[in-house]
Coordinates of C-alpha atoms in Angstrom, one line a residue:
F209 CA -6.8 -8.5 20.5
T210 CA -10.5 -7.7 20.3
S211 CA -10.7 -4.2 19.0
S212 CA -8.2 -1.5 17.8
S213 CA -8.2 2.1 16.7
S214 CA -5.5 4.6 15.7
T215 CA -4.9 8.3 15.5
A216 CA -2.2 10.2 13.7
N217 CA -1.4 13.9 14.3
A218 CA 1.1 16.4 12.9
W219 CA 1.9 19.7 14.6
K220 CA 3.7 22.5 12.8
L221 CA 5.9 24.3 15.3
S222 CA 8.1 27.3 15.1
L223 CA 11.7 27.5 16.2
E224 CA 10.9 30.8 17.9
D225 CA 8.3 29.1 20.2
W226 CA 10.6 26.1 20.7
A227 CA 13.4 28.4 21.9
K228 CA 11.2 30.1 24.5
V229 CA 10.8 26.9 26.5
P230 CA 13.0 27.1 29.5
E231 CA 15.4 24.3 30.6
D232 CA 13.4 21.3 31.8
G233 CA 10.2 23.1 30.7
Y234 CA 7.8 21.4 28.3
L235 CA 5.4 21.9 25.4
V236 CA 2.0 20.1 25.5
L237 CA 0.5 18.9 22.2
T238 CA -3.0 17.8 22.7
T239 CA -5.0 15.3 20.7
K240 CA -8.2 13.3 21.0
H241 CA -8.5 9.6 20.5
F242 CA -11.7 7.6 20.0
L243 CA -11.7 4.2 21.7
S244 CA -13.6 1.9 19.4
H245 CA -14.0 -0.8 22.1
N246 CA -16.1 1.4 24.4
N247 CA -17.2 4.3 22.1
K248 CA -15.5 6.9 24.3
E249 CA -13.1 9.7 23.6
V250 CA -9.9 10.1 25.5
A251 CA -7.6 13.2 25.5
Y252 CA -3.9 12.7 25.1
H253 CA -1.2 15.3 25.9
V254 CA 2.1 14.7 24.2
V255 CA 4.5 16.3 26.6
V256 CA 7.8 17.3 24.8
L257 CA 10.8 18.6 26.7
P258 CA 12.9 20.6 24.2
R259 CA 15.7 21.6 26.6
H260 CA 16.0 18.7 29.0
K261 CA 19.4 18.7 30.7
N262 CA 20.5 15.5 28.8
C263 CA 19.4 16.7 25.3
D264 CA 22.8 18.2 24.3
Q265 CA 24.7 15.1 25.3
I266 CA 22.7 12.4 23.7
Q267 CA 20.6 14.4 21.2
V268 CA 17.3 13.1 22.3
I269 CA 14.1 15.0 23.0
P270 CA 12.2 13.3 25.9
T271 CA 8.6 12.8 25.0
L272 CA 5.8 11.7 27.3
L273 CA 2.2 10.5 26.8
N274 CA -0.2 12.1 29.2
T275 CA -3.7 10.5 29.3
E276 CA -6.9 12.0 30.6
N277 CA -9.9 10.0 31.8
S278 CA -7.6 7.2 32.8
E279 CA -10.4 5.4 34.7
D280 CA -12.7 5.6 31.8
G281 CA -12.0 2.4 30.1
M282 CA -8.2 3.0 30.1
S283 CA -7.3 0.2 32.4
E284 CA -7.7 -2.5 29.8
I285 CA -5.8 -1.3 26.7
Q286 CA -2.5 -1.9 25.1
I287 CA -0.9 1.3 23.6
E288 CA 1.4 1.5 20.7
T289 CA 3.1 4.8 19.9
A290 CA 5.7 6.4 17.6
Y291 CA 6.8 10.0 17.0
R292 CA 9.4 12.0 15.0
I293 CA 10.5 15.5 14.1
R294 CA 10.8 16.2 10.4
K295 CA 11.1 19.0 7.9
P296 CA 7.7 20.2 6.7
S297 CA 8.6 19.3 3.1
D298 CA 9.4 15.7 4.1
R299 CA 6.0 14.1 3.4
K300 CA 7.2 10.5 3.8
P301 CA 4.6 8.9 6.2
L302 CA 5.6 7.9 9.7
E303 CA 6.1 4.1 9.6
M304 CA 5.2 3.2 13.2
Y305 CA 6.5 -0.3 13.3
S306 CA 9.9 0.5 11.7
S307 CA 10.4 3.7 13.6
R308 CA 13.1 3.7 16.2
S309 CA 10.7 5.5 18.5
Y310 CA 8.2 2.7 18.5
E311 CA 7.0 1.7 21.9
T312 CA 4.3 -0.5 23.2
F313 CA 2.9 -1.0 26.8
H314 CA -0.2 -1.9 28.7
S315 CA -2.1 0.7 30.6
S316 CA -2.0 -1.5 33.8
E317 CA 1.7 -1.9 33.8
D318 CA 3.6 -1.4 37.1
S319 CA 5.0 2.1 37.4
G320 CA 8.2 0.8 38.7
R321 CA 9.1 -1.1 35.6
S322 CA 12.9 -1.5 35.8
T323 CA 13.7 -0.9 32.1
A324 CA 12.6 2.8 32.5
L325 CA 11.1 2.8 29.0
L326 CA 7.8 3.4 30.8
Q327 CA 7.5 5.2 34.1
G328 CA 3.9 5.6 35.4
I329 CA 3.6 8.6 37.7
W330 CA 0.7 10.8 38.7
L331 CA 1.0 14.4 37.6
R332 CA -1.3 17.1 39.0
Y333 CA -2.2 19.2 36.0
G334 CA -5.1 21.6 35.9
G335 CA -6.6 20.2 39.1
Y336 CA -7.0 16.6 37.8
G337 CA -5.0 13.5 38.0
Y338 CA -3.2 12.2 34.9
K339 CA -1.2 9.1 34.2
L340 CA 2.1 9.9 32.5
Y341 CA 4.0 7.5 30.3
K342 CA 7.6 8.0 29.3
L343 CA 8.0 7.2 25.6
K344 CA 11.2 5.7 24.2
S345 CA 13.9 8.3 25.0
I346 CA 16.7 6.5 23.3
Y347 CA 15.4 7.7 20.0
D348 CA 18.1 9.9 18.5
V349 CA 16.2 12.7 16.8
G350 CA 19.0 15.2 16.6
T351 CA 17.9 18.8 17.0
A352 CA 14.8 20.6 15.9
E353 CA 17.0 23.2 14.2
E354 CA 18.5 20.5 12.0
R355 CA 15.1 19.4 10.9
S356 CA 13.6 22.8 10.3
E357 CA 12.8 24.8 7.2
K358 CA 12.3 28.6 7.2
G359 CA 12.0 28.6 10.9
F360 CA 9.4 25.7 11.2
F361 CA 9.4 22.0 11.7
T362 CA 6.7 19.3 12.1
F363 CA 6.2 17.0 15.0
D364 CA 4.4 13.7 14.1
F365 CA 2.8 11.5 16.6
E366 CA 0.8 8.3 16.1
V367 CA -1.0 6.2 18.7
R368 CA -2.8 2.9 18.3
I369 CA -5.0 1.4 20.9
V370 CA -5.9 -2.2 21.3
S371 CA -8.6 -3.4 23.8
T372 CA -7.2 -6.3 25.9
P373 CA -7.5 -7.0 29.6
E374 CA -3.8 -7.7 30.1
I375 CA -0.5 -7.1 28.2
K376 CA -0.1 -9.2 25.1
F377 CA 3.4 -10.3 24.1
Q378 CA 2.5 -11.3 20.6
D379 CA 2.7 -8.6 17.9
S380 CA -0.5 -6.9 17.0
A381 CA -2.1 -7.7 13.7
L382 CA -1.0 -4.4 12.2
K383 CA 2.6 -4.9 13.2
Q384 CA 2.5 -8.4 11.8
K385 CA 1.2 -7.0 8.5
H386 CA 4.0 -4.4 8.5
I387 CA 6.6 -7.1 9.1
F388 CA 5.1 -9.2 6.2
S389 CA 5.4 -6.1 4.0
E390 CA 9.0 -5.6 5.1
N391 CA 9.7 -9.1 3.9
F392 CA 8.7 -8.0 0.4
E393 CA 11.0 -4.9 0.7
S394 CA 14.0 -7.2 1.2
F395 CA 13.6 -8.6 -2.3
Y396 CA 13.7 -5.2 -4.0
G397 CA 16.5 -5.0 -6.6
E398 CA 17.3 -8.7 -6.4
S399 CA 17.0 -11.0 -9.4
G400 CA 13.4 -12.2 -9.9
D401 CA 11.3 -14.3 -12.2
V402 CA 10.1 -11.5 -14.5
K403 CA 11.6 -8.3 -15.8
I404 CA 10.1 -5.0 -16.7
T405 CA 11.6 -3.0 -19.5
C406 CA 11.3 0.7 -20.3
G407 CA 13.5 3.0 -22.4
G408 CA 16.3 0.5 -22.8
K409 CA 16.4 -0.3 -19.0
E410 CA 15.5 -3.5 -17.3
F411 CA 14.1 -3.9 -13.8
A412 CA 14.1 -7.3 -12.1
C413 CA 10.8 -8.1 -10.4
H414 CA 8.8 -10.9 -8.8
K415 CA 5.5 -12.1 -10.2
L416 CA 4.1 -12.8 -6.8
L417 CA 4.6 -9.2 -5.7
L418 CA 3.2 -7.7 -8.9
T419 CA 0.1 -9.9 -8.9
S420 CA -0.5 -9.1 -5.2
Q421 CA -0.4 -5.4 -5.8
S422 CA -2.2 -4.9 -9.1
P423 CA -5.2 -6.6 -10.6
V424 CA -3.8 -5.8 -14.1
F425 CA -0.6 -7.8 -13.4
R426 CA -2.7 -10.5 -11.8
A427 CA -4.8 -10.9 -14.9
M428 CA -1.7 -10.7 -17.1
F429 CA 0.1 -13.6 -15.3
A430 CA -3.0 -15.7 -14.9
H431 CA -3.5 -16.2 -18.6
D432 CA -1.4 -17.3 -21.6
S433 CA -0.3 -13.8 -22.3
K434 CA 2.9 -12.9 -24.2
E435 CA 4.2 -11.2 -21.1
N436 CA 3.6 -14.4 -19.0
A437 CA 5.2 -16.6 -21.6
E438 CA 8.3 -14.5 -22.0
S439 CA 8.4 -13.3 -18.4
T440 CA 8.9 -9.8 -19.7
V441 CA 6.6 -6.8 -19.4
P442 CA 7.5 -3.8 -21.7
I443 CA 6.2 -0.4 -20.5
D444 CA 6.8 2.0 -23.3
D445 CA 4.4 4.8 -22.5
T446 CA 6.4 6.5 -19.7
T447 CA 9.9 7.1 -18.5
P448 CA 12.4 4.7 -16.9
E449 CA 12.6 7.0 -13.9
A450 CA 8.9 6.8 -13.4
V451 CA 8.9 3.0 -13.8
E452 CA 11.7 2.8 -11.2
E453 CA 9.7 4.9 -8.7
F454 CA 6.5 2.9 -9.5
L455 CA 8.3 -0.4 -8.7
F456 CA 9.9 1.0 -5.6
F457 CA 6.4 1.9 -4.4
L458 CA 5.1 -1.7 -5.1
Y459 CA 7.8 -3.1 -2.9
H460 CA 7.9 -0.5 -0.2
R461 CA 4.3 1.0 -0.2
R462 CA 5.9 4.5 -0.2
L463 CA 7.6 6.8 -2.7
Q464 CA 11.4 7.1 -2.8
R465 CA 11.6 10.6 -4.3
V466 CA 9.9 12.8 -1.7
P467 CA 8.9 15.6 -2.1
I468 CA 8.0 15.5 -5.8
A469 CA 7.9 19.0 -7.3
S470 CA 7.8 18.1 -11.0
L471 CA 4.3 18.0 -12.6
D472 CA 5.7 15.9 -15.5
F473 CA 7.1 13.3 -13.1
A474 CA 3.8 13.3 -11.1
S475 CA 1.8 12.9 -14.3
C476 CA 3.9 9.8 -15.2
L477 CA 3.0 8.3 -11.8
V478 CA -0.6 9.1 -12.3
H479 CA -0.5 7.3 -15.6
L480 CA 1.0 4.2 -14.1
A481 CA -1.3 4.2 -11.1
S482 CA -4.3 4.4 -13.5
K483 CA -2.9 1.9 -16.0
Y484 CA -2.2 -0.8 -13.3
Q485 CA -5.2 0.2 -11.1
M486 CA -3.2 1.1 -8.1
G487 CA -5.7 3.0 -5.9
V488 CA -3.3 3.6 -3.1
L489 CA -0.7 5.2 -5.4
M490 CA -3.4 7.3 -7.1
G491 CA -4.4 8.7 -3.7
I492 CA -0.8 9.7 -3.0
C493 CA -0.6 11.3 -6.5
K494 CA -3.7 13.4 -5.7
D495 CA -2.0 14.8 -2.6
I496 CA 1.1 15.5 -4.6
L497 CA -0.9 17.4 -7.3
V498 CA -2.7 19.5 -4.7
D499 CA 0.6 20.3 -3.0
I500 CA 2.4 21.5 -6.1
V501 CA -0.4 23.4 -7.9
D502 CA 0.4 26.9 -9.0
V503 CA -0.6 29.4 -11.6
S504 CA 1.9 27.9 -14.1
N505 CA 0.6 24.4 -14.0
V506 CA -3.1 24.5 -12.9
L507 CA -4.3 24.3 -16.5
K508 CA -2.2 21.2 -17.2
M509 CA -3.6 19.6 -14.1
M510 CA -7.1 20.3 -15.2
K511 CA -6.4 18.5 -18.5
M512 CA -5.0 15.6 -16.4
V513 CA -8.2 15.4 -14.3
D514 CA -10.2 15.4 -17.5
K515 CA -8.1 12.5 -18.8
Y516 CA -8.0 10.4 -15.7
P517 CA -11.4 10.0 -13.9
E518 CA -9.7 8.8 -10.8
L519 CA -8.5 12.4 -10.2
S520 CA -12.0 13.8 -10.2
E521 CA -11.9 14.4 -6.4
I522 CA -9.3 17.2 -6.8
S523 CA -11.3 19.0 -9.5
V524 CA -13.0 21.2 -6.9
K525 CA -9.7 22.3 -5.4
L526 CA -8.3 23.1 -8.8
G527 CA -11.4 25.1 -9.7
S528 CA -11.2 27.1 -6.5
F529 CA -7.5 27.8 -7.2
F530 CA -8.4 28.9 -10.7
K531 CA -11.0 31.2 -9.4
E532 CA -8.7 32.8 -6.8
N533 CA -5.9 33.3 -9.3
F534 CA -8.0 34.0 -12.5
E535 CA -6.4 37.4 -13.3
V536 CA -2.9 36.0 -13.3
I537 CA -3.7 32.7 -15.1
V538 CA -5.5 34.3 -18.1
I539 CA -2.5 36.5 -19.0
N540 CA -0.3 33.4 -19.4
D541 CA 0.4 32.1 -22.9
D542 CA -1.0 28.7 -21.8
W543 CA -4.5 30.2 -21.4
S544 CA -4.9 30.9 -25.1
E545 CA -3.9 27.3 -26.1
F546 CA -6.1 25.9 -23.3
M547 CA -9.2 27.7 -24.6
A548 CA -8.5 26.6 -28.2
T549 CA -8.0 22.9 -27.4
N550 CA -10.3 22.4 -24.4
P551 CA -13.6 24.1 -25.1
A552 CA -15.6 21.9 -22.8
L553 CA -13.3 22.5 -19.9
V554 CA -13.3 26.2 -20.5
T555 CA -17.1 26.2 -20.5
N556 CA -17.2 24.3 -17.2
L557 CA -14.7 26.7 -15.7
L558 CA -16.6 29.8 -16.7
R559 CA -19.9 28.3 -15.3
A560 CA -18.2 27.5 -12.0
F561 CA -16.7 31.0 -12.0
A562 CA -20.1 32.6 -12.5
K563 CA -21.5 30.9 -9.4

């Protein structure tokens, strides 16, 4: 595999529009993909058939990948795709290689492929020729109604392109990396060679995993530290629930409790991500904080940003939120306490407000 690139998209759709599609009609979700191997952009149309005649029987939603500019460097690529329908509040990332909708094929494959996982046909659309790929239709997604909230649901689609003149039967490097990561997941909860303690609870862990994920753990177990000698790491400055979530993330590279609505719990994860220098987890925490900010917690978040420099990137968003909701925030009891104990932050806020 000489070159690869990927694009992930998420479309928020309404059940009202979904219901308007006639039987065997389709929705077209368009995205652009940059081909790194030839510096060209290709348009993809994800064609979704909400009311296909077989949907009610097998609870699938047929999904097709429609490519423009198929002669423009498209004849020598291998394509990997995955998709799903989810509730808007479900922010767990789409894991392409563990998804049941995962499919891979080469752009030059014979349209008469007997497995029917891919059927290449030419579709006349808008006066141009397109090549249409049928994505894995055995993916049981249930119904859009089951995965909606307040009349909306989200359709996720990810495509990865690898430049290669012919189909490759070996797994791509990204998939191999994912499989390697899954091997770590299988050890989660099993007895290990080190234990982490917090609030009277013990968590079995593996030094190899801890050292591979955190430079702090790596330094801890590379020297004659008390933790290394006793194979025990006490974490006494947070809650057992936060430690459990932290360790789940180390093994799975994702959070178990999604969505996270509690600022207190999110602040515990921020503390652990900072303490053990987990940049990936800190990035997730930033997104969580931006998602849950409201007039009742924005001042607490500002104090968190002041305490943890790693959160500085969200300070502009918090400042904008404060400015937009100033009249509501300043009548809360928290405002008086905030002004008394954080004079420097108040000064910065007022300066930003005056601009």
